[in-house]
Amino acid sequence: MEVKDSIRARRSIRKYRSKSIPREALEELLEAARLAPSSSNLQAWNIVVVTDKATKNTLVPASGNQGFVGECSAYLVGVAEADYNAIDIAIALDHISLRAVELGLGTCWIGDFDPQMTKKILGIPDNLKVHICMTLGYPAQSPPARKRKQMDELFFRDKWSAKWK
Ligand SMILES: Cc1cc2nc3c(=O)[nH]c(=O)nc-3n(C[C@H](O)[C@H](O)[C@H](O)COP(=O)(O)O)c2cc1C
């Protein structure tokens, strides 16, 4: 599968099969994140990979009661100290989301979460911040592609005033 195929096939998955991810597959995904670029190559981020069922269930109320957080095989919690490192985490998690498609797995970004509750449950130190999370697991649904804006709504050519044609 080429990168363009994963980009096209990726969907937000909110229903998961009850199946754990083999260690090798999980490590392939984490390797995709490890190789991601970061500001000054500082790699100033961490991801807590939560596979323990009881812990995932505890995280449901910390994630806007989105039940599929408890049903996914792994819940990925993106942590860093500085706000600008949120970009690095997003790139790393995006690598995971695209590699996941190749491995028959699905993901969903989770932005609706309570950072303080999440930190407390996972024992994340005070000086660090949870920036974004992601569910990961074997899809139990095949959602259709959601609509995207047209090129000329998103891009400008050379100057702000010149729409992409
Ligand atoms: C930063 C970010 C946060 C998101 N947070 C949530 C969330 O908390 N819950 C959820 O169900 N989907 C969440 N989504 C998924 C979006 O709703 C989804 O990507 C969008 O509707 C497009 O659908 P698609 O991913 O299937 O193409 C989030 C996506 C992003 C990029």
Short mmCIF file of N, CA and C and ligand atoms in Angstrom, two decimals:
data_model
loop_
_atom_site.label_atom_id
_atom_site.label_comp_id
_atom_site.label_asym_id
_atom_site.label_seq_id
_atom_site.Cartn_x
_atom_site.Cartn_y
_atom_site.Cartn_z
N MET A 1 0.85 -1.21 0.00
CA MET A 1 0.00 0.00 0.00
C MET A 1 0.88 1.25 0.00
N GLU A 2 0.58 2.17 -0.91
CA GLU A 2 1.36 3.42 -0.94
C GLU A 2 0.78 4.43 0.05
N VAL A 3 1.57 5.43 0.40
CA VAL A 3 1.11 6.44 1.36
C VAL A 3 -0.21 7.06 0.89
N LYS A 4 -0.30 7.33 -0.43
CA LYS A 4 -1.52 7.96 -0.95
C LYS A 4 -2.75 7.06 -0.71
N ASP A 5 -2.55 5.73 -0.72
CA ASP A 5 -3.67 4.82 -0.47
C ASP A 5 -4.11 4.88 1.00
N SER A 6 -3.13 4.94 1.91
CA SER A 6 -3.49 5.03 3.34
C SER A 6 -4.21 6.35 3.60
N ILE A 7 -3.73 7.42 2.95
CA ILE A 7 -4.37 8.73 3.17
C ILE A 7 -5.82 8.67 2.71
N ARG A 8 -6.05 8.03 1.57
CA ARG A 8 -7.43 7.96 1.05
C ARG A 8 -8.32 7.02 1.87
N ALA A 9 -7.74 5.94 2.34
CA ALA A 9 -8.55 4.90 3.02
C ALA A 9 -8.81 5.22 4.49
N ARG A 10 -8.01 6.08 5.10
CA ARG A 10 -8.16 6.35 6.54
C ARG A 10 -9.51 6.97 6.86
N ARG A 11 -10.13 6.49 7.92
CA ARG A 11 -11.38 7.06 8.44
C ARG A 11 -11.26 7.15 9.96
N SER A 12 -12.03 8.01 10.57
CA SER A 12 -12.13 7.96 12.03
C SER A 12 -12.97 6.76 12.41
N ILE A 13 -12.39 5.88 13.22
CA ILE A 13 -13.09 4.65 13.63
C ILE A 13 -13.54 4.80 15.07
N ARG A 14 -14.83 4.58 15.26
CA ARG A 14 -15.42 4.76 16.60
C ARG A 14 -16.08 3.49 17.11
N LYS A 15 -15.88 2.38 16.36
CA LYS A 15 -16.34 1.05 16.84
C LYS A 15 -15.21 0.07 16.59
N TYR A 16 -14.86 -0.66 17.63
CA TYR A 16 -13.70 -1.55 17.53
C TYR A 16 -14.06 -2.97 17.90
N ARG A 17 -13.33 -3.92 17.25
CA ARG A 17 -13.46 -5.32 17.64
C ARG A 17 -12.68 -5.52 18.94
N SER A 18 -13.14 -6.50 19.72
CA SER A 18 -12.45 -6.78 20.97
C SER A 18 -11.27 -7.70 20.69
N LYS A 19 -10.18 -7.12 20.28
CA LYS A 19 -9.02 -7.92 19.87
C LYS A 19 -7.76 -7.14 20.19
N SER A 20 -6.83 -7.78 20.87
CA SER A 20 -5.63 -7.02 21.20
C SER A 20 -4.66 -6.99 20.01
N ILE A 21 -3.83 -5.99 19.99
CA ILE A 21 -2.90 -5.79 18.88
C ILE A 21 -1.61 -6.55 19.20
N PRO A 22 -1.17 -7.44 18.29
CA PRO A 22 0.08 -8.16 18.57
C PRO A 22 1.23 -7.18 18.81
N ARG A 23 2.12 -7.57 19.67
CA ARG A 23 3.25 -6.73 20.07
C ARG A 23 4.02 -6.17 18.86
N GLU A 24 4.25 -7.06 17.83
CA GLU A 24 5.05 -6.63 16.67
C GLU A 24 4.32 -5.51 15.91
N ALA A 25 2.99 -5.65 15.77
CA ALA A 25 2.22 -4.63 15.05
C ALA A 25 2.25 -3.31 15.82
N LEU A 26 2.10 -3.41 17.14
CA LEU A 26 2.11 -2.21 17.97
C LEU A 26 3.47 -1.52 17.84
N GLU A 27 4.52 -2.31 17.82
CA GLU A 27 5.86 -1.71 17.73
C GLU A 27 6.11 -1.10 16.35
N GLU A 28 5.52 -1.70 15.29
CA GLU A 28 5.61 -1.09 13.95
C GLU A 28 5.00 0.32 13.99
N LEU A 29 3.87 0.43 14.66
CA LEU A 29 3.17 1.71 14.74
C LEU A 29 3.97 2.73 15.54
N LEU A 30 4.51 2.28 16.65
CA LEU A 30 5.29 3.20 17.49
C LEU A 30 6.57 3.62 16.77
N GLU A 31 7.10 2.71 15.96
CA GLU A 31 8.29 3.04 15.17
C GLU A 31 7.96 4.15 14.15
N ALA A 32 6.75 4.09 13.57
CA ALA A 32 6.34 5.13 12.62
C ALA A 32 6.29 6.49 13.32
N ALA A 33 5.88 6.49 14.58
CA ALA A 33 5.85 7.73 15.35
C ALA A 33 7.26 8.17 15.71
N ARG A 34 8.09 7.22 16.07
CA ARG A 34 9.47 7.53 16.48
C ARG A 34 10.25 8.21 15.37
N LEU A 35 9.95 7.84 14.12
CA LEU A 35 10.67 8.38 12.97
C LEU A 35 10.12 9.73 12.50
N ALA A 36 9.10 10.22 13.16
CA ALA A 36 8.46 11.48 12.74
C ALA A 36 9.41 12.66 12.96
N PRO A 37 9.29 13.70 12.12
CA PRO A 37 10.09 14.89 12.35
C PRO A 37 9.58 15.65 13.57
N SER A 38 10.48 16.48 14.15
CA SER A 38 10.06 17.30 15.28
C SER A 38 10.87 18.59 15.27
N SER A 39 10.38 19.59 15.95
CA SER A 39 11.05 20.89 16.02
C SER A 39 12.48 20.73 16.55
N SER A 40 13.47 21.17 15.76
CA SER A 40 14.91 21.04 16.08
C SER A 40 15.31 19.60 16.38
N ASN A 41 14.55 18.69 15.92
CA ASN A 41 14.76 17.24 16.18
C ASN A 41 14.85 16.93 17.68
N LEU A 42 14.16 17.73 18.48
CA LEU A 42 14.25 17.54 19.93
C LEU A 42 13.46 16.33 20.42
N GLN A 43 12.45 15.95 19.64
CA GLN A 43 11.62 14.78 20.01
C GLN A 43 11.14 14.91 21.46
N ALA A 44 10.69 16.13 21.76
CA ALA A 44 10.31 16.45 23.13
C ALA A 44 8.87 16.07 23.41
N TRP A 45 8.58 14.81 23.19
CA TRP A 45 7.22 14.34 23.42
C TRP A 45 7.27 12.91 23.92
N ASN A 46 6.17 12.49 24.50
CA ASN A 46 6.00 11.09 24.90
C ASN A 46 4.57 10.69 24.59
N ILE A 47 4.38 9.42 24.34
CA ILE A 47 3.02 8.90 24.17
C ILE A 47 2.82 7.78 25.19
N VAL A 48 1.78 7.90 26.01
CA VAL A 48 1.44 6.81 26.92
C VAL A 48 0.51 5.87 26.16
N VAL A 49 0.94 4.62 26.04
CA VAL A 49 0.16 3.62 25.30
C VAL A 49 -0.63 2.80 26.31
N VAL A 50 -1.92 3.05 26.36
CA VAL A 50 -2.75 2.38 27.39
C VAL A 50 -3.46 1.19 26.76
N THR A 51 -3.06 -0.01 27.18
CA THR A 51 -3.73 -1.21 26.67
C THR A 51 -4.51 -1.92 27.78
N ASP A 52 -4.25 -1.57 29.02
CA ASP A 52 -4.93 -2.21 30.14
C ASP A 52 -6.41 -1.83 30.14
N LYS A 53 -7.27 -2.85 30.10
CA LYS A 53 -8.72 -2.63 29.93
C LYS A 53 -9.30 -1.75 31.04
N ALA A 54 -8.92 -2.06 32.29
CA ALA A 54 -9.47 -1.30 33.43
C ALA A 54 -9.06 0.17 33.34
N THR A 55 -7.81 0.41 32.95
CA THR A 55 -7.34 1.80 32.85
C THR A 55 -8.07 2.52 31.72
N LYS A 56 -8.26 1.83 30.58
CA LYS A 56 -8.99 2.45 29.46
C LYS A 56 -10.40 2.83 29.91
N ASN A 57 -11.05 1.93 30.65
CA ASN A 57 -12.41 2.22 31.11
C ASN A 57 -12.44 3.44 32.03
N THR A 58 -11.41 3.57 32.87
CA THR A 58 -11.34 4.73 33.76
C THR A 58 -11.18 6.01 32.97
N LEU A 59 -10.58 5.89 31.77
CA LEU A 59 -10.34 7.08 30.96
C LEU A 59 -11.58 7.53 30.18
N VAL A 60 -12.63 6.70 30.13
CA VAL A 60 -13.84 7.09 29.38
C VAL A 60 -14.44 8.39 29.94
N PRO A 61 -14.67 8.49 31.27
CA PRO A 61 -15.20 9.77 31.79
C PRO A 61 -14.24 10.93 31.59
N ALA A 62 -12.96 10.63 31.42
CA ALA A 62 -11.97 11.69 31.18
C ALA A 62 -11.91 12.05 29.70
N SER A 63 -12.73 11.39 28.89
CA SER A 63 -12.71 11.62 27.44
C SER A 63 -14.12 11.92 26.94
N GLY A 64 -14.79 12.81 27.64
CA GLY A 64 -16.13 13.22 27.24
C GLY A 64 -17.11 12.06 27.16
N ASN A 65 -16.89 11.03 27.97
CA ASN A 65 -17.74 9.83 27.96
C ASN A 65 -17.87 9.21 26.58
N GLN A 66 -16.82 9.29 25.81
CA GLN A 66 -16.83 8.64 24.50
C GLN A 66 -16.49 7.15 24.73
N GLY A 67 -17.54 6.33 24.67
CA GLY A 67 -17.42 4.93 25.08
C GLY A 67 -16.36 4.15 24.33
N PHE A 68 -16.10 4.54 23.08
CA PHE A 68 -15.14 3.74 22.29
C PHE A 68 -13.70 3.88 22.79
N VAL A 69 -13.47 4.86 23.67
CA VAL A 69 -12.14 4.97 24.30
C VAL A 69 -11.89 3.71 25.14
N GLY A 70 -12.95 3.20 25.77
CA GLY A 70 -12.83 1.98 26.57
C GLY A 70 -12.81 0.72 25.71
N GLU A 71 -13.30 0.82 24.48
CA GLU A 71 -13.42 -0.36 23.61
C GLU A 71 -12.24 -0.56 22.65
N CYS A 72 -11.47 0.51 22.43
CA CYS A 72 -10.34 0.36 21.50
C CYS A 72 -9.27 -0.55 22.14
N SER A 73 -8.35 -1.03 21.33
CA SER A 73 -7.31 -1.92 21.87
C SER A 73 -6.21 -1.15 22.56
N ALA A 74 -5.95 0.05 22.07
CA ALA A 74 -4.91 0.89 22.72
C ALA A 74 -5.34 2.34 22.64
N TYR A 75 -5.17 3.04 23.75
CA TYR A 75 -5.47 4.47 23.79
C TYR A 75 -4.14 5.19 23.91
N LEU A 76 -3.89 6.08 22.96
CA LEU A 76 -2.60 6.76 22.90
C LEU A 76 -2.76 8.17 23.43
N VAL A 77 -1.96 8.50 24.41
CA VAL A 77 -2.08 9.81 25.08
C VAL A 77 -0.80 10.60 24.81
N GLY A 78 -0.94 11.70 24.08
CA GLY A 78 0.21 12.50 23.65
C GLY A 78 0.57 13.56 24.67
N VAL A 79 1.81 13.48 25.18
CA VAL A 79 2.26 14.32 26.30
C VAL A 79 3.51 15.12 25.92
N ALA A 80 3.55 16.39 26.31
CA ALA A 80 4.77 17.20 26.16
C ALA A 80 4.67 18.38 27.10
N GLU A 81 5.82 19.05 27.31
CA GLU A 81 5.83 20.17 28.25
C GLU A 81 5.30 21.44 27.57
N ALA A 82 5.87 21.78 26.42
CA ALA A 82 5.55 23.07 25.79
C ALA A 82 4.41 22.94 24.78
N ASP A 83 3.67 24.04 24.63
CA ASP A 83 2.55 24.05 23.69
C ASP A 83 3.01 23.79 22.26
N TYR A 84 4.19 24.35 21.91
CA TYR A 84 4.61 24.17 20.51
C TYR A 84 4.95 22.71 20.19
N ASN A 85 5.19 21.91 21.20
CA ASN A 85 5.45 20.49 20.93
C ASN A 85 4.18 19.73 20.56
N ALA A 86 3.03 20.41 20.70
CA ALA A 86 1.77 19.77 20.28
C ALA A 86 1.84 19.43 18.79
N ILE A 87 2.54 20.27 18.04
CA ILE A 87 2.67 20.01 16.59
C ILE A 87 3.46 18.73 16.37
N ASP A 88 4.54 18.57 17.13
CA ASP A 88 5.36 17.36 16.99
C ASP A 88 4.53 16.10 17.31
N ILE A 89 3.75 16.19 18.36
CA ILE A 89 2.94 15.03 18.74
C ILE A 89 1.92 14.72 17.64
N ALA A 90 1.34 15.78 17.08
CA ALA A 90 0.33 15.57 16.04
C ALA A 90 0.96 14.87 14.82
N ILE A 91 2.18 15.28 14.48
CA ILE A 91 2.83 14.63 13.33
C ILE A 91 3.09 13.15 13.65
N ALA A 92 3.58 12.90 14.86
CA ALA A 92 3.88 11.52 15.25
C ALA A 92 2.62 10.66 15.23
N LEU A 93 1.53 11.20 15.77
CA LEU A 93 0.28 10.44 15.79
C LEU A 93 -0.30 10.28 14.38
N ASP A 94 -0.07 11.27 13.54
CA ASP A 94 -0.55 11.13 12.16
C ASP A 94 0.19 10.00 11.44
N HIS A 95 1.50 9.89 11.70
CA HIS A 95 2.25 8.76 11.15
C HIS A 95 1.59 7.45 11.59
N ILE A 96 1.23 7.39 12.87
CA ILE A 96 0.59 6.17 13.38
C ILE A 96 -0.72 5.92 12.66
N SER A 97 -1.50 6.98 12.47
CA SER A 97 -2.84 6.79 11.88
C SER A 97 -2.74 6.26 10.45
N LEU A 98 -1.71 6.68 9.71
CA LEU A 98 -1.58 6.22 8.32
C LEU A 98 -0.98 4.81 8.26
N ARG A 99 -0.01 4.55 9.10
CA ARG A 99 0.59 3.20 9.15
C ARG A 99 -0.46 2.20 9.64
N ALA A 100 -1.33 2.65 10.54
CA ALA A 100 -2.39 1.78 11.06
C ALA A 100 -3.27 1.25 9.93
N VAL A 101 -3.58 2.11 8.97
CA VAL A 101 -4.42 1.68 7.84
C VAL A 101 -3.75 0.51 7.11
N GLU A 102 -2.44 0.64 6.91
CA GLU A 102 -1.71 -0.43 6.22
C GLU A 102 -1.76 -1.75 6.97
N LEU A 103 -1.86 -1.67 8.30
CA LEU A 103 -1.84 -2.89 9.12
C LEU A 103 -3.24 -3.38 9.45
N GLY A 104 -4.25 -2.79 8.79
CA GLY A 104 -5.64 -3.23 9.01
C GLY A 104 -6.23 -2.70 10.31
N LEU A 105 -5.60 -1.66 10.84
CA LEU A 105 -6.09 -1.07 12.10
C LEU A 105 -6.75 0.27 11.82
N GLY A 106 -7.51 0.75 12.78
CA GLY A 106 -8.17 2.05 12.65
C GLY A 106 -7.84 2.93 13.84
N THR A 107 -8.06 4.21 13.66
CA THR A 107 -7.75 5.19 14.71
C THR A 107 -8.85 6.26 14.76
N CYS A 108 -8.88 6.98 15.86
CA CYS A 108 -9.69 8.20 15.91
C CYS A 108 -8.97 9.18 16.84
N TRP A 109 -8.76 10.37 16.35
CA TRP A 109 -8.20 11.43 17.19
C TRP A 109 -9.20 11.73 18.30
N ILE A 110 -8.69 12.01 19.49
CA ILE A 110 -9.56 12.40 20.59
C ILE A 110 -9.07 13.74 21.14
N GLY A 111 -9.85 14.79 20.80
CA GLY A 111 -9.53 16.12 21.30
C GLY A 111 -10.44 16.51 22.45
N ASP A 112 -11.52 15.77 22.59
CA ASP A 112 -12.49 16.04 23.66
C ASP A 112 -12.11 15.20 24.88
N PHE A 113 -11.20 15.73 25.67
CA PHE A 113 -10.78 15.00 26.88
C PHE A 113 -10.45 16.03 27.96
N ASP A 114 -10.44 15.54 29.19
CA ASP A 114 -10.11 16.40 30.32
C ASP A 114 -8.63 16.17 30.68
N PRO A 115 -7.77 17.15 30.38
CA PRO A 115 -6.33 16.93 30.58
C PRO A 115 -5.97 16.60 32.03
N GLN A 116 -6.59 17.29 32.98
CA GLN A 116 -6.24 17.06 34.39
C GLN A 116 -6.62 15.66 34.84
N MET A 117 -7.86 15.24 34.47
CA MET A 117 -8.30 13.88 34.83
C MET A 117 -7.40 12.83 34.20
N THR A 118 -7.09 13.06 32.92
CA THR A 118 -6.25 12.09 32.18
C THR A 118 -4.88 11.99 32.85
N LYS A 119 -4.31 13.13 33.21
CA LYS A 119 -3.00 13.15 33.85
C LYS A 119 -3.02 12.40 35.19
N LYS A 120 -4.10 12.66 35.94
CA LYS A 120 -4.19 12.04 37.27
C LYS A 120 -4.27 10.52 37.14
N ILE A 121 -5.12 10.06 36.24
CA ILE A 121 -5.31 8.61 36.07
C ILE A 121 -4.01 7.93 35.66
N LEU A 122 -3.24 8.61 34.80
CA LEU A 122 -2.04 7.97 34.25
C LEU A 122 -0.76 8.34 35.01
N GLY A 123 -0.90 9.18 36.04
CA GLY A 123 0.28 9.54 36.85
C GLY A 123 1.27 10.39 36.08
N ILE A 124 0.77 11.24 35.20
CA ILE A 124 1.64 12.11 34.40
C ILE A 124 2.06 13.31 35.25
N PRO A 125 3.38 13.63 35.29
CA PRO A 125 3.86 14.71 36.18
C PRO A 125 3.21 16.06 35.87
N ASP A 126 3.16 16.91 36.92
CA ASP A 126 2.49 18.22 36.85
C ASP A 126 3.01 19.13 35.75
N ASN A 127 4.33 19.10 35.50
CA ASN A 127 4.92 20.05 34.54
C ASN A 127 4.60 19.68 33.08
N LEU A 128 4.01 18.53 32.87
CA LEU A 128 3.71 18.09 31.50
C LEU A 128 2.23 18.27 31.19
N LYS A 129 1.95 18.31 29.88
CA LYS A 129 0.60 18.57 29.43
C LYS A 129 0.14 17.47 28.48
N VAL A 130 -1.11 17.07 28.60
CA VAL A 130 -1.68 16.15 27.60
C VAL A 130 -2.23 17.01 26.48
N HIS A 131 -1.73 16.83 25.26
CA HIS A 131 -2.12 17.70 24.15
C HIS A 131 -3.21 17.09 23.28
N ILE A 132 -3.13 15.81 23.05
CA ILE A 132 -4.09 15.16 22.15
C ILE A 132 -4.01 13.65 22.39
N CYS A 133 -5.11 12.97 22.10
CA CYS A 133 -5.13 11.51 22.30
C CYS A 133 -5.64 10.84 21.02
N MET A 134 -5.52 9.51 20.98
CA MET A 134 -5.97 8.78 19.79
C MET A 134 -6.37 7.36 20.19
N THR A 135 -7.50 6.91 19.68
CA THR A 135 -7.87 5.51 19.88
C THR A 135 -7.26 4.70 18.75
N LEU A 136 -7.00 3.43 19.04
CA LEU A 136 -6.38 2.54 18.05
C LEU A 136 -6.94 1.14 18.25
N GLY A 137 -7.28 0.48 17.15
CA GLY A 137 -7.77 -0.89 17.28
C GLY A 137 -8.25 -1.41 15.95
N TYR A 138 -8.81 -2.64 15.99
CA TYR A 138 -9.32 -3.26 14.76
C TYR A 138 -10.74 -2.76 14.51
N PRO A 139 -10.98 -2.16 13.34
CA PRO A 139 -12.29 -1.53 13.07
C PRO A 139 -13.43 -2.55 13.07
N ALA A 140 -14.57 -2.14 13.64
CA ALA A 140 -15.80 -2.92 13.56
C ALA A 140 -16.82 -2.10 12.76
N GLN A 141 -16.36 -1.21 11.92
CA GLN A 141 -17.23 -0.40 11.07
C GLN A 141 -16.39 0.09 9.88
N SER A 142 -17.08 0.42 8.78
CA SER A 142 -16.39 1.00 7.61
C SER A 142 -17.12 2.28 7.23
N PRO A 143 -16.84 3.36 7.91
CA PRO A 143 -17.57 4.60 7.64
C PRO A 143 -17.24 5.14 6.25
N PRO A 144 -18.22 5.80 5.62
CA PRO A 144 -17.93 6.44 4.33
C PRO A 144 -17.00 7.63 4.54
N ALA A 145 -16.38 8.05 3.44
CA ALA A 145 -15.50 9.22 3.52
C ALA A 145 -16.33 10.45 3.83
N ARG A 146 -15.84 11.29 4.72
CA ARG A 146 -16.52 12.55 5.01
C ARG A 146 -16.10 13.60 3.99
N LYS A 147 -17.01 14.55 3.80
CA LYS A 147 -16.76 15.58 2.77
C LYS A 147 -15.55 16.44 3.11
N ARG A 148 -14.83 16.84 2.10
CA ARG A 148 -13.74 17.78 2.28
C ARG A 148 -14.00 19.01 1.41
N LYS A 149 -13.44 20.12 1.82
CA LYS A 149 -13.56 21.36 1.03
C LYS A 149 -12.86 21.19 -0.32
N GLN A 150 -13.24 22.03 -1.25
CA GLN A 150 -12.59 22.03 -2.56
C GLN A 150 -11.23 22.70 -2.44
N MET A 151 -10.38 22.43 -3.42
CA MET A 151 -9.02 23.00 -3.43
C MET A 151 -9.05 24.52 -3.29
N ASP A 152 -9.96 25.18 -4.04
CA ASP A 152 -9.93 26.65 -4.05
C ASP A 152 -10.48 27.25 -2.75
N GLU A 153 -11.04 26.42 -1.88
CA GLU A 153 -11.47 26.91 -0.56
C GLU A 153 -10.32 26.84 0.45
N LEU A 154 -9.31 26.10 0.12
CA LEU A 154 -8.23 25.84 1.08
C LEU A 154 -6.91 26.51 0.74
N PHE A 155 -6.65 26.64 -0.55
CA PHE A 155 -5.30 27.06 -0.96
C PHE A 155 -5.34 28.37 -1.73
N PHE A 156 -4.26 29.12 -1.56
CA PHE A 156 -4.04 30.34 -2.34
C PHE A 156 -2.76 30.16 -3.13
N ARG A 157 -2.70 30.80 -4.27
CA ARG A 157 -1.49 30.73 -5.08
C ARG A 157 -0.70 32.03 -4.90
N ASP A 158 0.45 31.94 -4.29
CA ASP A 158 1.39 33.05 -4.08
C ASP A 158 0.91 34.11 -3.11
N LYS A 159 -0.35 34.57 -3.25
CA LYS A 159 -0.85 35.63 -2.36
C LYS A 159 -2.20 35.23 -1.81
N TRP A 160 -2.53 35.85 -0.66
CA TRP A 160 -3.79 35.54 0.02
C TRP A 160 -4.99 35.75 -0.89
N SER A 161 -4.91 36.75 -1.74
CA SER A 161 -6.08 37.11 -2.55
C SER A 161 -6.28 36.20 -3.76
N ALA A 162 -5.28 35.40 -4.08
CA ALA A 162 -5.38 34.60 -5.32
C ALA A 162 -5.77 33.18 -5.00
N LYS A 163 -7.02 32.82 -5.26
CA LYS A 163 -7.49 31.48 -4.98
C LYS A 163 -6.79 30.45 -5.87
N TRP A 164 -6.68 29.26 -5.36
CA TRP A 164 -6.07 28.19 -6.13
C TRP A 164 -7.03 27.76 -7.23
N LYS A 165 -6.53 27.80 -8.48
CA LYS A 165 -7.39 27.39 -9.60
C LYS A 165 -6.72 26.26 -10.36
C1 LIG B 1 -7.57 17.32 16.56
C2 LIG B 1 -8.77 16.40 16.37
C3 LIG B 1 -9.59 16.11 17.45
C4 LIG B 1 -10.67 15.22 17.27
N1 LIG B 1 -11.42 14.85 18.37
C5 LIG B 1 -12.39 13.94 18.23
C6 LIG B 1 -13.10 13.47 19.37
O1 LIG B 1 -12.86 13.85 20.51
N2 LIG B 1 -14.06 12.53 19.17
C7 LIG B 1 -14.35 12.03 17.91
O2 LIG B 1 -15.24 11.18 17.81
N3 LIG B 1 -13.69 12.45 16.82
C8 LIG B 1 -12.71 13.38 16.94
N4 LIG B 1 -12.00 13.79 15.84
C9 LIG B 1 -12.26 13.17 14.53
C10 LIG B 1 -12.93 14.14 13.53
O3 LIG B 1 -14.27 14.32 13.88
C11 LIG B 1 -12.78 13.53 12.11
O4 LIG B 1 -11.41 13.46 11.78
C12 LIG B 1 -13.51 14.34 11.06
O5 LIG B 1 -14.90 14.33 11.29
C13 LIG B 1 -13.26 13.79 9.65
O6 LIG B 1 -13.63 12.42 9.56
P1 LIG B 1 -12.57 11.33 9.11
O7 LIG B 1 -11.45 11.33 10.13
O8 LIG B 1 -13.32 10.01 9.10
O9 LIG B 1 -12.08 11.68 7.75
C14 LIG B 1 -10.94 14.67 15.99
C15 LIG B 1 -10.09 14.98 14.92
C16 LIG B 1 -9.01 15.80 15.09
C17 LIG B 1 -8.09 16.07 13.92
#
